[in-house]
Coordinates of C-alpha atoms in Angstrom, one line a residue:
Chain A
M28 CA 0.0 0.0 0.0
T29 CA 1.4 3.3 -0.9
L30 CA 1.4 6.5 0.9
S31 CA -1.2 8.1 -1.4
E32 CA -3.6 5.2 -0.8
K33 CA -3.2 5.6 2.9
I34 CA -4.3 9.2 2.6
T35 CA -7.2 8.5 0.3
T36 CA -8.5 5.6 2.3
A37 CA -8.4 7.6 5.6
P38 CA -10.5 10.6 5.0
G39 CA -10.8 11.8 8.5
A40 CA -7.4 11.1 9.7
H41 CA -5.1 12.5 7.1
A42 CA -6.8 15.2 5.1
T43 CA -6.1 17.8 7.7
E44 CA -2.6 16.7 8.6
P45 CA 0.6 17.6 6.9
A46 CA 2.6 14.6 5.8
G47 CA 5.4 15.4 8.2
A48 CA 3.2 14.9 11.2
R49 CA 2.6 11.2 10.4
R50 CA 5.6 9.9 12.3
A51 CA 4.1 11.6 15.4
S52 CA 1.8 9.8 17.9
R53 CA 0.9 6.3 18.4
A54 CA -2.8 7.2 18.0
D55 CA -2.0 8.4 14.5
R56 CA -0.3 5.3 13.5
R57 CA -3.2 3.2 14.8
R58 CA -5.6 5.3 12.8
A59 CA -3.5 4.8 9.7
R60 CA -3.4 1.1 10.3
R61 CA -7.1 0.9 10.9
S62 CA -7.6 2.6 7.6
R63 CA -5.7 -0.1 5.9
E64 CA -7.6 -2.8 7.6
G65 CA -9.9 -4.9 5.5
M66 CA -9.1 -2.7 2.5
P67 CA -7.6 -4.9 -0.3
V68 CA -6.1 -2.0 -2.1
G69 CA -7.2 1.2 -3.6
A70 CA -6.4 2.4 -7.1
G71 CA -5.5 1.1 -10.5
R72 CA -2.2 -0.7 -10.8
S73 CA -2.2 -1.7 -7.2
R74 CA -5.5 -3.5 -7.5
V75 CA -3.7 -6.1 -9.6
A76 CA -0.9 -6.3 -7.0
G77 CA -3.4 -6.6 -4.2
G78 CA -5.2 -9.4 -6.0
L79 CA -1.9 -11.2 -6.5
V80 CA -1.1 -10.8 -2.8
L81 CA -4.5 -12.3 -1.8
L82 CA -4.1 -15.1 -4.4
G83 CA -0.7 -16.0 -2.9
L84 CA -2.0 -15.9 0.6
G85 CA -5.0 -18.0 -0.4
L86 CA -2.8 -20.6 -2.0
F87 CA -0.5 -20.8 1.1
T88 CA -3.6 -21.1 3.3
L89 CA -4.9 -23.9 1.2
Y90 CA -1.6 -25.7 1.3
S91 CA -1.4 -25.4 5.1
I92 CA -4.9 -26.3 5.9
A93 CA -6.1 -28.8 3.2
P94 CA -4.2 -31.8 4.6
V95 CA -5.6 -31.2 8.1
W96 CA -9.1 -30.8 6.6
W97 CA -8.6 -34.1 4.9
L98 CA -7.7 -35.7 8.2
L99 CA -10.7 -34.2 9.9
V100 CA -13.0 -35.5 7.2
S101 CA -11.4 -38.9 7.2
A102 CA -11.8 -39.3 10.9
T103 CA -15.6 -39.3 10.4
K104 CA -15.6 -42.1 7.9
D105 CA -15.7 -45.9 8.3
Q106 CA -13.3 -48.2 6.6
R107 CA -15.4 -48.6 3.4
D108 CA -15.9 -44.9 2.8
L109 CA -12.2 -44.2 3.4
L110 CA -11.6 -46.2 0.3
H111 CA -14.5 -45.3 -1.9
S112 CA -15.7 -41.8 -1.1
N113 CA -14.3 -38.4 -2.1
G114 CA -11.5 -37.7 0.4
M115 CA -12.2 -34.0 0.7
W116 CA -15.8 -34.2 1.7
F117 CA -17.9 -36.1 4.3
A118 CA -19.7 -39.4 3.6
D119 CA -21.7 -41.2 6.2
F120 CA -20.9 -39.8 9.6
H121 CA -19.0 -42.3 11.7
L122 CA -16.9 -40.1 14.0
V123 CA -18.6 -41.4 17.2
D124 CA -18.0 -45.1 16.1
N125 CA -14.4 -44.3 15.3
L126 CA -13.8 -42.6 18.6
E127 CA -15.4 -45.5 20.4
Q128 CA -13.2 -47.9 18.5
V129 CA -10.0 -45.8 19.2
F130 CA -10.7 -45.7 22.9
T131 CA -11.8 -49.3 23.4
Y132 CA -9.3 -51.0 21.1
N133 CA -6.9 -53.2 23.0
D134 CA -8.5 -52.4 26.4
G135 CA -8.4 -48.7 25.9
I136 CA -4.7 -48.5 25.6
F137 CA -5.1 -45.2 23.6
F138 CA -6.4 -43.4 26.7
R139 CA -3.3 -44.6 28.6
W140 CA -1.0 -43.2 25.8
L141 CA -2.9 -39.9 26.0
L142 CA -2.3 -39.7 29.7
N143 CA 1.3 -40.7 29.3
S144 CA 1.9 -38.0 26.7
L145 CA 0.3 -35.4 28.9
L146 CA 2.5 -36.5 31.8
Y147 CA 5.7 -36.4 29.8
A148 CA 4.8 -33.1 28.1
G149 CA 3.2 -31.4 31.1
G150 CA 5.2 -32.8 34.0
G151 CA 8.4 -32.6 32.1
A152 CA 7.9 -29.0 31.0
L153 CA 6.9 -27.9 34.5
V154 CA 10.0 -29.2 36.2
C155 CA 12.1 -28.1 33.2
T156 CA 10.7 -24.6 33.5
L157 CA 11.5 -24.3 37.2
I158 CA 15.0 -25.6 36.8
A159 CA 15.6 -23.3 33.8
L160 CA 14.3 -20.2 35.6
G161 CA 16.7 -20.9 38.5
A162 CA 19.6 -21.4 36.1
G163 CA 18.6 -18.5 34.0
Y164 CA 18.4 -16.3 37.1
A165 CA 21.9 -17.3 38.3
L166 CA 23.4 -16.8 34.8
S167 CA 21.7 -13.5 34.3
R168 CA 22.0 -11.8 37.7
F169 CA 25.1 -13.2 39.4
R170 CA 28.8 -13.1 38.7
F171 CA 30.5 -16.3 39.8
P172 CA 33.6 -18.1 38.6
G173 CA 32.8 -20.4 35.7
R174 CA 29.8 -18.4 34.6
G175 CA 31.2 -17.9 31.1
A176 CA 32.1 -21.5 30.7
A177 CA 28.6 -22.5 31.9
L178 CA 26.9 -20.2 29.4
G179 CA 29.2 -21.5 26.7
A180 CA 28.3 -25.1 27.6
V181 CA 24.6 -24.3 27.4
I182 CA 24.8 -22.7 24.0
G183 CA 27.3 -25.2 22.6
S184 CA 25.0 -28.1 23.6
F185 CA 22.5 -26.9 21.0
L186 CA 24.8 -28.5 18.4
I187 CA 25.0 -32.0 19.9
P188 CA 22.9 -34.5 17.8
Y189 CA 20.2 -36.0 19.9
A190 CA 21.2 -39.5 18.8
M191 CA 24.6 -39.0 20.4
L192 CA 22.9 -38.3 23.7
T193 CA 20.0 -40.8 23.6
L194 CA 22.0 -44.0 22.8
P195 CA 24.5 -43.6 25.7
L196 CA 21.6 -42.5 27.9
Y197 CA 19.9 -45.7 27.1
L198 CA 22.9 -47.8 28.2
L199 CA 23.2 -45.6 31.3
F200 CA 19.5 -45.9 32.2
S201 CA 19.5 -49.6 31.6
R202 CA 22.3 -50.0 34.2
L203 CA 20.3 -47.9 36.6
G204 CA 17.1 -50.0 35.9
L205 CA 15.3 -46.9 34.5
V206 CA 14.7 -48.2 31.0
N207 CA 11.1 -48.9 30.3
T208 CA 9.9 -46.6 33.2
V209 CA 8.4 -43.2 32.8
W210 CA 11.6 -41.7 34.3
A211 CA 13.6 -42.7 31.2
V212 CA 11.6 -40.1 29.3
L213 CA 10.9 -37.6 32.1
I214 CA 14.5 -37.1 33.4
P215 CA 16.0 -36.0 30.0
S216 CA 13.1 -33.7 29.4
F217 CA 13.8 -31.9 32.7
I218 CA 17.0 -30.6 31.4
S219 CA 16.8 -28.3 28.4
P220 CA 19.6 -25.9 27.6
F221 CA 17.4 -24.0 25.2
S222 CA 14.9 -23.3 28.0
V223 CA 17.8 -22.0 30.2
Y224 CA 19.0 -19.7 27.5
L225 CA 15.5 -18.4 26.9
A226 CA 15.0 -17.9 30.7
K227 CA 18.2 -16.0 30.9
V228 CA 17.3 -13.7 28.0
Y229 CA 13.9 -13.0 29.6
I230 CA 15.4 -12.3 33.0
D231 CA 18.0 -10.0 31.4
G232 CA 15.2 -7.9 30.1
A233 CA 12.4 -8.2 32.6
V234 CA 13.9 -8.2 36.1
P235 CA 15.7 -5.0 36.9
D236 CA 18.8 -5.2 39.1
E237 CA 17.7 -2.2 41.1
L238 CA 14.7 -4.1 42.3
I239 CA 16.8 -7.0 43.5
E240 CA 19.2 -4.6 45.2
A241 CA 16.4 -2.9 47.0
A242 CA 15.0 -6.2 48.2
R243 CA 18.5 -7.1 49.5
L244 CA 18.7 -3.8 51.4
D245 CA 15.4 -4.6 52.9
G246 CA 16.9 -7.8 54.2
A247 CA 15.3 -10.4 52.0
G248 CA 17.2 -13.6 51.6
E249 CA 18.3 -14.8 48.1
L250 CA 15.8 -17.6 48.0
R251 CA 13.0 -15.3 49.1
I252 CA 14.0 -12.8 46.4
F253 CA 13.9 -15.6 43.8
V254 CA 10.5 -17.0 44.8
Q255 CA 8.7 -13.8 45.7
I256 CA 10.1 -11.3 43.2
V257 CA 11.8 -13.0 40.3
L258 CA 9.3 -15.9 39.8
R259 CA 6.5 -13.5 40.0
M260 CA 7.9 -11.1 37.5
M261 CA 8.6 -14.0 35.2
T262 CA 5.0 -15.3 34.8
T263 CA 4.9 -14.3 31.2
G264 CA 8.5 -15.4 30.4
G265 CA 8.0 -18.5 32.4
A266 CA 4.8 -19.3 30.5
T267 CA 6.7 -19.0 27.3
V268 CA 9.5 -21.3 28.5
F269 CA 6.9 -23.8 29.7
L270 CA 4.9 -23.7 26.4
L271 CA 8.0 -24.3 24.2
A272 CA 9.2 -27.1 26.5
F273 CA 5.7 -28.6 26.4
V274 CA 5.6 -28.6 22.6
Q275 CA 9.1 -30.0 22.4
N276 CA 8.2 -32.9 24.8
W277 CA 4.8 -33.5 23.1
N278 CA 6.6 -34.0 19.8
Q279 CA 9.5 -36.1 20.9
F280 CA 9.7 -39.5 19.3
F281 CA 13.2 -40.8 19.2
L282 CA 13.7 -40.8 23.0
P283 CA 10.5 -42.8 23.8
L284 CA 11.2 -45.1 20.9
T285 CA 14.6 -45.9 22.3
M286 CA 13.7 -46.1 26.0
L287 CA 10.3 -47.7 26.1
R288 CA 9.6 -51.3 25.2
G289 CA 6.3 -52.0 26.9
E290 CA 3.3 -50.3 25.4
E291 CA 2.0 -49.3 28.8
Q292 CA 4.5 -46.4 28.9
W293 CA 4.2 -45.3 25.3
T294 CA 3.4 -41.9 24.0
L295 CA 0.6 -41.2 21.5
G296 CA 3.1 -40.8 18.7
L297 CA 4.7 -44.1 19.5
G298 CA 1.4 -45.9 19.8
L299 CA 0.1 -44.5 16.5
Y300 CA 3.4 -45.5 14.9
A301 CA 3.0 -49.1 16.2
W302 CA -0.7 -49.2 15.1
N303 CA 0.3 -48.1 11.6
A304 CA 3.1 -50.7 11.5
K305 CA 0.8 -53.6 12.3
R306 CA -1.9 -52.2 10.0
D307 CA -1.1 -54.8 7.4
E308 CA -0.7 -57.7 9.6
A309 CA -3.8 -57.3 11.7
E310 CA -7.0 -59.0 10.6
I311 CA -9.0 -55.8 10.8
D312 CA -7.6 -52.8 8.9
L313 CA -6.5 -50.2 11.4
S314 CA -6.5 -47.2 9.0
A315 CA -9.6 -45.6 10.5
L316 CA -8.1 -46.1 13.9
V317 CA -4.8 -44.5 13.0
L318 CA -6.5 -41.6 11.3
T319 CA -8.9 -40.9 14.1
G320 CA -6.1 -41.3 16.7
S321 CA -3.9 -38.9 14.7
L322 CA -6.6 -36.3 14.8
L323 CA -7.1 -36.8 18.5
S324 CA -3.4 -36.4 19.1
I325 CA -3.4 -33.0 17.4
V326 CA -6.3 -31.6 19.4
P327 CA -4.7 -31.1 22.9
L328 CA -1.6 -29.4 21.4
A329 CA -3.6 -27.2 19.0
V330 CA -6.0 -26.1 21.8
F331 CA -3.1 -25.4 24.0
M332 CA -1.2 -23.4 21.4
V333 CA -4.1 -21.3 20.3
A334 CA -5.0 -20.5 23.9
M335 CA -1.4 -19.5 24.6
Q336 CA -0.7 -17.6 21.4
R337 CA 0.8 -14.6 22.9
Y338 CA 3.4 -16.6 24.7
W339 CA 4.9 -18.6 21.9
R340 CA 4.9 -15.6 19.5
T341 CA 7.3 -13.8 21.7
G342 CA 9.2 -17.0 22.5
V343 CA 9.9 -17.9 18.9
T344 CA 11.0 -14.4 17.9
L345 CA 13.2 -14.2 21.0
G346 CA 14.8 -17.5 20.1
S347 CA 15.7 -16.0 16.8
L348 CA 17.7 -13.3 18.3
K349 CA 20.5 -15.5 19.4
Chain B
M24 CA 22.8 -28.5 50.8
S25 CA 22.9 -25.4 48.6
T26 CA 26.6 -24.7 49.3
T27 CA 27.7 -28.2 48.5
M28 CA 25.7 -28.2 45.2
S29 CA 27.1 -24.9 44.2
T30 CA 30.5 -26.3 43.4
T31 CA 29.2 -28.1 40.3
P32 CA 28.9 -25.1 38.0
V33 CA 32.2 -23.7 39.2
T34 CA 34.3 -25.5 36.6
G35 CA 37.2 -24.0 34.7
E36 CA 37.6 -20.8 36.7
P37 CA 38.4 -17.9 34.4
K38 CA 41.7 -16.2 35.1
G39 CA 40.3 -12.7 35.5
T40 CA 37.8 -13.1 38.3
A41 CA 39.0 -13.8 41.8
G42 CA 37.3 -16.9 43.0
P43 CA 36.9 -17.9 46.7
R44 CA 40.5 -19.0 46.9
P45 CA 42.9 -18.3 49.7
G46 CA 45.2 -15.5 48.9
H47 CA 42.5 -13.5 47.2
R48 CA 41.1 -12.0 50.3
H49 CA 40.8 -8.5 49.0
R50 CA 37.3 -9.2 47.7
P51 CA 34.6 -8.7 50.4
R52 CA 33.4 -11.9 51.9
W53 CA 29.7 -11.1 51.4
R54 CA 30.2 -10.8 47.7
T55 CA 31.8 -14.2 47.5
L56 CA 29.0 -15.6 49.6
R57 CA 26.4 -14.1 47.3
A58 CA 28.1 -15.5 44.3
I59 CA 27.9 -18.9 45.8
K60 CA 24.3 -18.5 46.7
G61 CA 23.6 -17.2 43.2
A62 CA 25.4 -20.0 41.5
S63 CA 23.5 -22.5 43.6
F64 CA 20.3 -21.5 41.7
A65 CA 21.9 -22.9 38.7
A66 CA 23.0 -26.1 40.5
P67 CA 20.0 -28.3 39.8
F68 CA 20.3 -27.6 36.1
F69 CA 24.0 -28.2 35.9
L70 CA 23.8 -31.3 37.9
G71 CA 21.2 -32.6 35.5
F72 CA 23.2 -31.3 32.6
L73 CA 26.2 -33.3 33.8
F74 CA 24.0 -36.4 34.0
V75 CA 22.1 -36.0 30.8
F76 CA 24.6 -34.3 28.5
V77 CA 28.2 -34.5 29.8
V78 CA 28.2 -38.1 31.0
P79 CA 26.5 -39.5 27.9
V80 CA 28.9 -37.7 25.6
G81 CA 31.8 -39.0 27.6
Y82 CA 30.3 -42.4 27.8
A83 CA 29.8 -42.5 24.0
A84 CA 33.4 -41.5 23.5
Y85 CA 34.6 -44.2 25.9
E86 CA 32.4 -46.9 24.4
S87 CA 33.5 -46.1 20.9
L88 CA 37.0 -47.3 21.8
F89 CA 35.8 -50.8 22.4
S90 CA 34.4 -53.7 20.5
E91 CA 32.5 -56.9 21.2
R92 CA 34.0 -60.1 20.0
S93 CA 31.5 -62.9 20.3
S94 CA 32.8 -66.3 21.3
G95 CA 30.6 -68.7 19.3
L96 CA 26.8 -68.3 19.2
G97 CA 27.1 -65.8 22.1
I98 CA 26.7 -68.7 24.6
G99 CA 29.9 -67.9 26.4
G100 CA 28.9 -64.2 26.4
Q101 CA 30.7 -61.6 24.4
E102 CA 34.1 -60.4 25.1
R103 CA 34.9 -56.7 25.3
V104 CA 38.1 -55.7 23.6
F105 CA 39.8 -52.4 23.5
V106 CA 40.3 -51.5 19.9
G107 CA 41.5 -47.9 20.1
L108 CA 40.3 -45.9 17.1
D109 CA 39.4 -48.9 15.0
N110 CA 35.7 -48.0 15.1
F111 CA 36.5 -44.6 13.7
T112 CA 38.7 -45.8 10.9
R113 CA 36.0 -48.2 10.1
G114 CA 33.4 -45.4 10.1
L115 CA 35.6 -43.1 8.1
S116 CA 35.8 -45.7 5.3
D117 CA 32.2 -46.9 5.6
G118 CA 30.7 -46.2 2.2
A119 CA 27.1 -46.6 3.5
F120 CA 27.6 -44.0 6.2
W121 CA 29.0 -41.4 4.0
A122 CA 26.5 -42.2 1.3
S123 CA 23.7 -41.5 3.8
M124 CA 25.4 -38.2 4.8
A125 CA 25.8 -37.2 1.1
R126 CA 22.2 -38.2 0.4
V127 CA 20.9 -36.0 3.2
L128 CA 23.1 -33.1 2.4
A129 CA 22.2 -33.1 -1.3
F130 CA 18.5 -33.3 -0.2
A131 CA 19.1 -30.4 2.2
C132 CA 20.5 -28.3 -0.7
V133 CA 17.2 -28.5 -2.5
Q134 CA 14.6 -28.7 0.2
I135 CA 15.9 -26.0 2.6
P136 CA 16.2 -23.2 0.0
V137 CA 12.7 -24.0 -1.3
M138 CA 11.2 -24.0 2.1
L139 CA 13.0 -20.8 3.2
G140 CA 12.1 -19.1 -0.1
L141 CA 8.5 -20.0 0.4
A142 CA 8.5 -18.9 4.0
L143 CA 10.1 -15.6 3.0
V144 CA 7.4 -15.0 0.4
M145 CA 4.8 -15.9 3.0
A146 CA 6.3 -13.4 5.5
L147 CA 6.5 -10.7 2.9
L148 CA 2.9 -11.3 1.8
I149 CA 1.6 -11.1 5.4
D150 CA 3.7 -8.0 5.9
T151 CA 1.6 -6.1 3.4
L152 CA -1.6 -6.7 5.4
A153 CA -3.1 -4.8 8.3
T154 CA -2.0 -6.2 11.6
R155 CA -5.2 -7.9 12.6
T156 CA -5.6 -9.7 9.2
A157 CA -1.9 -10.6 9.3
H158 CA -2.4 -12.3 12.6
R159 CA -5.2 -14.4 11.3
F160 CA -3.2 -15.6 8.3
R161 CA -0.2 -16.2 10.6
L162 CA -2.3 -18.5 12.7
A163 CA -3.6 -20.4 9.7
F164 CA 0.0 -20.9 8.4
L165 CA 1.1 -22.2 11.8
I166 CA -1.4 -25.0 11.9
P167 CA 1.0 -27.6 10.4
Y168 CA 3.6 -26.6 13.0
M169 CA 1.2 -27.5 15.8
I170 CA 1.1 -31.1 14.6
P171 CA 3.7 -33.5 16.0
G172 CA 6.3 -34.6 13.5
V173 CA 5.4 -38.2 13.6
V174 CA 1.7 -37.5 13.2
A175 CA 2.4 -35.2 10.3
A176 CA 4.4 -37.9 8.6
L177 CA 1.7 -40.5 9.2
M178 CA -0.9 -38.1 7.8
W179 CA 1.1 -37.5 4.6
M180 CA 1.7 -41.2 4.2
Y181 CA -2.0 -41.7 4.0
L182 CA -2.4 -38.7 1.7
Y183 CA 0.2 -40.2 -0.6
S184 CA -1.2 -43.7 -0.4
P185 CA -2.5 -44.9 -3.7
R186 CA -5.2 -46.9 -2.0
L187 CA -6.6 -44.3 0.5
G188 CA -5.2 -40.9 -0.3
P189 CA -6.8 -38.3 -2.5
L190 CA -3.6 -37.1 -4.1
T191 CA -3.1 -40.0 -6.5
D192 CA -6.7 -39.7 -7.7
A193 CA -6.4 -36.0 -8.1
F194 CA -3.3 -36.3 -10.2
D195 CA -5.0 -39.1 -12.2
V196 CA -7.8 -36.7 -13.0
L197 CA -5.1 -34.3 -14.4
G198 CA -3.9 -37.1 -16.5
V199 CA -0.6 -37.7 -14.6
H200 CA 0.0 -40.9 -12.8
V201 CA 2.2 -40.3 -9.8
D202 CA 3.5 -43.0 -7.5
F203 CA 4.6 -41.0 -4.4
Y204 CA 6.5 -44.0 -3.1
A205 CA 8.5 -44.8 -6.2
S206 CA 12.2 -44.5 -5.5
E207 CA 12.7 -41.4 -7.7
M208 CA 9.7 -39.7 -6.1
L209 CA 10.5 -40.5 -2.5
W210 CA 12.7 -37.5 -1.7
G211 CA 10.1 -35.3 -3.4
S212 CA 7.4 -36.8 -1.2
M213 CA 9.5 -36.4 1.9
G214 CA 10.6 -32.9 0.9
N215 CA 7.0 -31.8 0.5
L216 CA 6.1 -33.2 3.9
L217 CA 9.0 -31.4 5.6
T218 CA 8.3 -28.2 3.7
W219 CA 4.6 -28.3 4.7
H220 CA 5.6 -29.0 8.3
G221 CA 8.3 -26.4 8.6
L222 CA 7.0 -23.5 6.6
G223 CA 5.0 -21.9 9.4
Y224 CA 7.8 -21.9 12.0
N225 CA 10.3 -20.4 9.6
M226 CA 7.7 -17.8 8.4
L227 CA 7.2 -16.9 12.0
I228 CA 10.9 -16.2 12.6
I229 CA 11.3 -14.2 9.3
Y230 CA 8.1 -12.3 9.9
G231 CA 9.3 -11.5 13.5
A232 CA 12.5 -10.0 12.0
L233 CA 10.4 -8.0 9.5
L234 CA 8.3 -6.5 12.3
A235 CA 11.5 -5.3 13.9
V236 CA 12.5 -3.2 10.9
P237 CA 11.6 0.5 11.4
R238 CA 8.5 1.3 9.3
E239 CA 9.8 4.8 8.5
L240 CA 12.3 3.2 6.2
F241 CA 9.5 1.7 3.9
D242 CA 7.7 5.0 4.0
A243 CA 10.8 6.8 2.9
A244 CA 11.2 4.4 0.0
R245 CA 7.6 4.9 -1.0
V246 CA 8.0 8.6 -1.0
D247 CA 10.9 8.1 -3.3
G248 CA 8.6 6.3 -5.6
A249 CA 9.7 2.7 -5.1
S250 CA 7.1 0.1 -5.9
E251 CA 6.0 -2.4 -3.2
L252 CA 7.8 -5.2 -5.0
R253 CA 11.0 -3.2 -5.2
I254 CA 10.7 -2.3 -1.5
A255 CA 10.2 -6.0 -0.6
L256 CA 13.3 -7.1 -2.6
T257 CA 15.7 -4.3 -1.9
V258 CA 14.7 -3.1 1.6
K259 CA 12.9 -5.9 3.4
V260 CA 14.9 -8.9 2.2
P261 CA 18.3 -7.5 3.3
F262 CA 16.9 -6.7 6.7
V263 CA 15.8 -10.3 7.3
R264 CA 19.0 -11.8 6.1
G265 CA 20.0 -12.6 9.7
A266 CA 16.7 -14.4 10.3
L267 CA 17.3 -16.4 7.0
V268 CA 20.8 -17.4 8.1
L269 CA 19.4 -18.5 11.5
T270 CA 16.6 -20.6 10.0
G271 CA 18.9 -22.0 7.4
M272 CA 21.4 -23.1 10.1
L273 CA 18.6 -24.7 12.2
S274 CA 17.2 -26.4 9.2
I275 CA 20.6 -27.9 8.2
I276 CA 21.3 -29.1 11.7
G277 CA 17.8 -30.6 11.8
M278 CA 18.2 -32.2 8.4
L279 CA 21.4 -34.0 9.2
Q280 CA 19.5 -35.6 12.1
I281 CA 16.4 -36.6 10.1
F282 CA 15.0 -39.8 11.4
N283 CA 11.2 -39.9 12.0
E284 CA 10.2 -39.4 8.3
P285 CA 12.5 -42.0 6.8
L286 CA 11.6 -44.4 9.6
L287 CA 7.9 -44.1 8.8
F288 CA 8.4 -44.2 5.0
R289 CA 10.4 -47.3 5.5
Q290 CA 7.2 -49.0 6.5
V291 CA 5.8 -48.4 3.0
A292 CA 8.9 -48.4 0.8
P293 CA 11.5 -50.6 2.4
E294 CA 13.4 -51.2 -0.8
T295 CA 14.0 -47.5 -1.3
V296 CA 14.4 -46.4 2.3
T297 CA 17.1 -48.8 3.2
K298 CA 18.2 -49.2 6.8
N299 CA 21.2 -47.0 6.1
Y300 CA 19.1 -44.3 4.4
T301 CA 20.0 -41.4 6.7
P302 CA 22.9 -41.1 9.2
I303 CA 20.7 -41.5 12.3
L304 CA 18.7 -44.3 10.8
M305 CA 22.0 -46.1 10.3
I306 CA 23.2 -45.3 13.8
Y307 CA 19.9 -46.5 15.2
N308 CA 20.0 -49.8 13.3
Q309 CA 23.6 -50.4 14.2
A310 CA 22.8 -50.0 17.9
F311 CA 19.5 -51.9 18.1
D312 CA 19.4 -54.2 15.1
A313 CA 23.0 -55.2 14.6
N314 CA 23.6 -54.7 18.4
D315 CA 27.0 -53.1 17.5
Y316 CA 26.7 -50.4 20.1
H317 CA 30.3 -49.4 20.0
Y318 CA 30.3 -48.8 16.3
A319 CA 27.0 -46.8 16.6
A320 CA 28.7 -44.6 19.3
A321 CA 31.7 -44.0 16.9
L322 CA 29.3 -43.1 14.1
S323 CA 27.3 -40.7 16.3
I324 CA 30.5 -38.9 17.2
L325 CA 31.4 -38.6 13.6
L326 CA 27.9 -37.2 12.9
A327 CA 28.4 -34.7 15.7
L328 CA 31.7 -33.6 14.1
V329 CA 30.0 -33.2 10.8
V330 CA 27.2 -31.2 12.3
G331 CA 29.7 -28.9 14.0
A332 CA 31.8 -28.5 10.8
V333 CA 28.8 -27.8 8.6
S334 CA 27.4 -25.3 11.1
F335 CA 30.8 -23.6 11.4
A336 CA 31.2 -23.5 7.6
F337 CA 27.7 -22.1 7.1
Y338 CA 28.3 -19.5 9.8
K339 CA 31.6 -18.4 8.2
L340 CA 30.1 -18.4 4.7
T341 CA 27.1 -16.2 5.7
N342 CA 29.0 -13.9 8.0
R343 CA 31.5 -12.7 5.4
P344 CA 31.7 -8.9 5.6
Q345 CA 29.5 -7.6 2.8
A346 CA 31.2 -5.8 -0.1

């Protein structure tokens, strides 16, 4: 959108103002933005450009959403319609049957996987966030010997391939008798260098040194300062760290695949993978089961992410600043 | 408790700072005490870090120096022999391993530029919109990113499936018969899956960088009569160069470690996706199928070195002072 269009599309706002005043107040800018809202584009040549922009956006939206739409539609179909009906539109509505099948197949193991996934993602992320906030606070607000080396280790560890950690961890855990328990997945997810880095960056920006000094002068102990001041000021930052850790844990596959043998401890991803693998061997075709299960496994994360939009938006952009 | 734990992060004391050593008493005691208290906040993390990162890396390095020699049918158990760097020399000359590496790198050279190019176009398109509309599109573009990688791969496997999926039929209508699992199509199928899954995240980072550019700059260019396309190419793109380098780097590191997608595609096309198809697939199979854990450890160290080298080279290449 060009300057001239901005002026023509905002009659009240700009007609009376000289062009130089535009950079002025925030209210002004908001007004200018509002004038652009919902307006494809004004005049002549730009209408073509605006059309192209919308076309491009439409195509990208289609590309992003159509496969998910297909999954949603497929989850409502029975085995026969999956094969014979149009994939992009509904046939007979069998969603309830499919859901029932998913949750009762193999004594309701799917529900167990769902709970496991929530435990690994939620529990893991919660502890991870607390540990990371502590470490981030120490790295951000204290000067102690070895601090530089510690920070270097945190950032350097981003480059370590996960297979290089997971395989020796497997051997280590099997000596400790932890393999095939929930701890084999939980313990590694407690420790996330990226979360520590993120927490440090947040505390750098959000917790002023003066405040901590003032609390110290008032005689507050270090632990009390951390719990009552830093943690409280870090609710937004902490939520972002938690959210990103949650997503990371919810998505992990290699670690549970390596550590867990018995299906009682499996995650949703692992379970669906196994169902898909035995799809061909089983007497009944598990396609409908896998598809409905896949859809179900998306729902918690999608709800969670949409609800917490404002946290991950800042988190991802912050991560890009390193 | 806290004072004993605080010794963990204090490793490799820097020369400049005076630690709590005798002979350096000129520093006030309360400051040293505070440093110890402060460091103890980091203690849980670094204890865990030691356990989950440092020890495994050391353990992998240690294990890679040994080998198991079986004594007949494994009845008498296996014998552990120190073999020095034999596993590494074997790895360095293992054609299958380096072929998997080359395969993945060649694939990365195509898929990553395509994905980042599309993500850049997405971000530039969104950037022309009003804020609120832009946010709506951004959320729509992020939907694939909200889907766990394994589930995304499963979903696309069904979409590609000639029996169930709509894609083969759709292409048939167009008069083109496509077998998404044919060996020459497989990387394309996988590339589309990865692009679909990764676009939103990369768009988010690039768009975030675009938002940080002062808007006055665009207005100035507009006043000078530059077209929107010209502004996008000559003003906006240079500003998000840093974001592109970052996303490129993350994508390369991720690609070298690709595992989930080939593992799943192996279920459908085992002849094409061999057990040595990608480096991690090969390492995984060495460890759990061939039970040659020592060799797997050596290979994972080689992979880590390659990841480090590629990241370093990429960083050097993109951080050249601009002419």
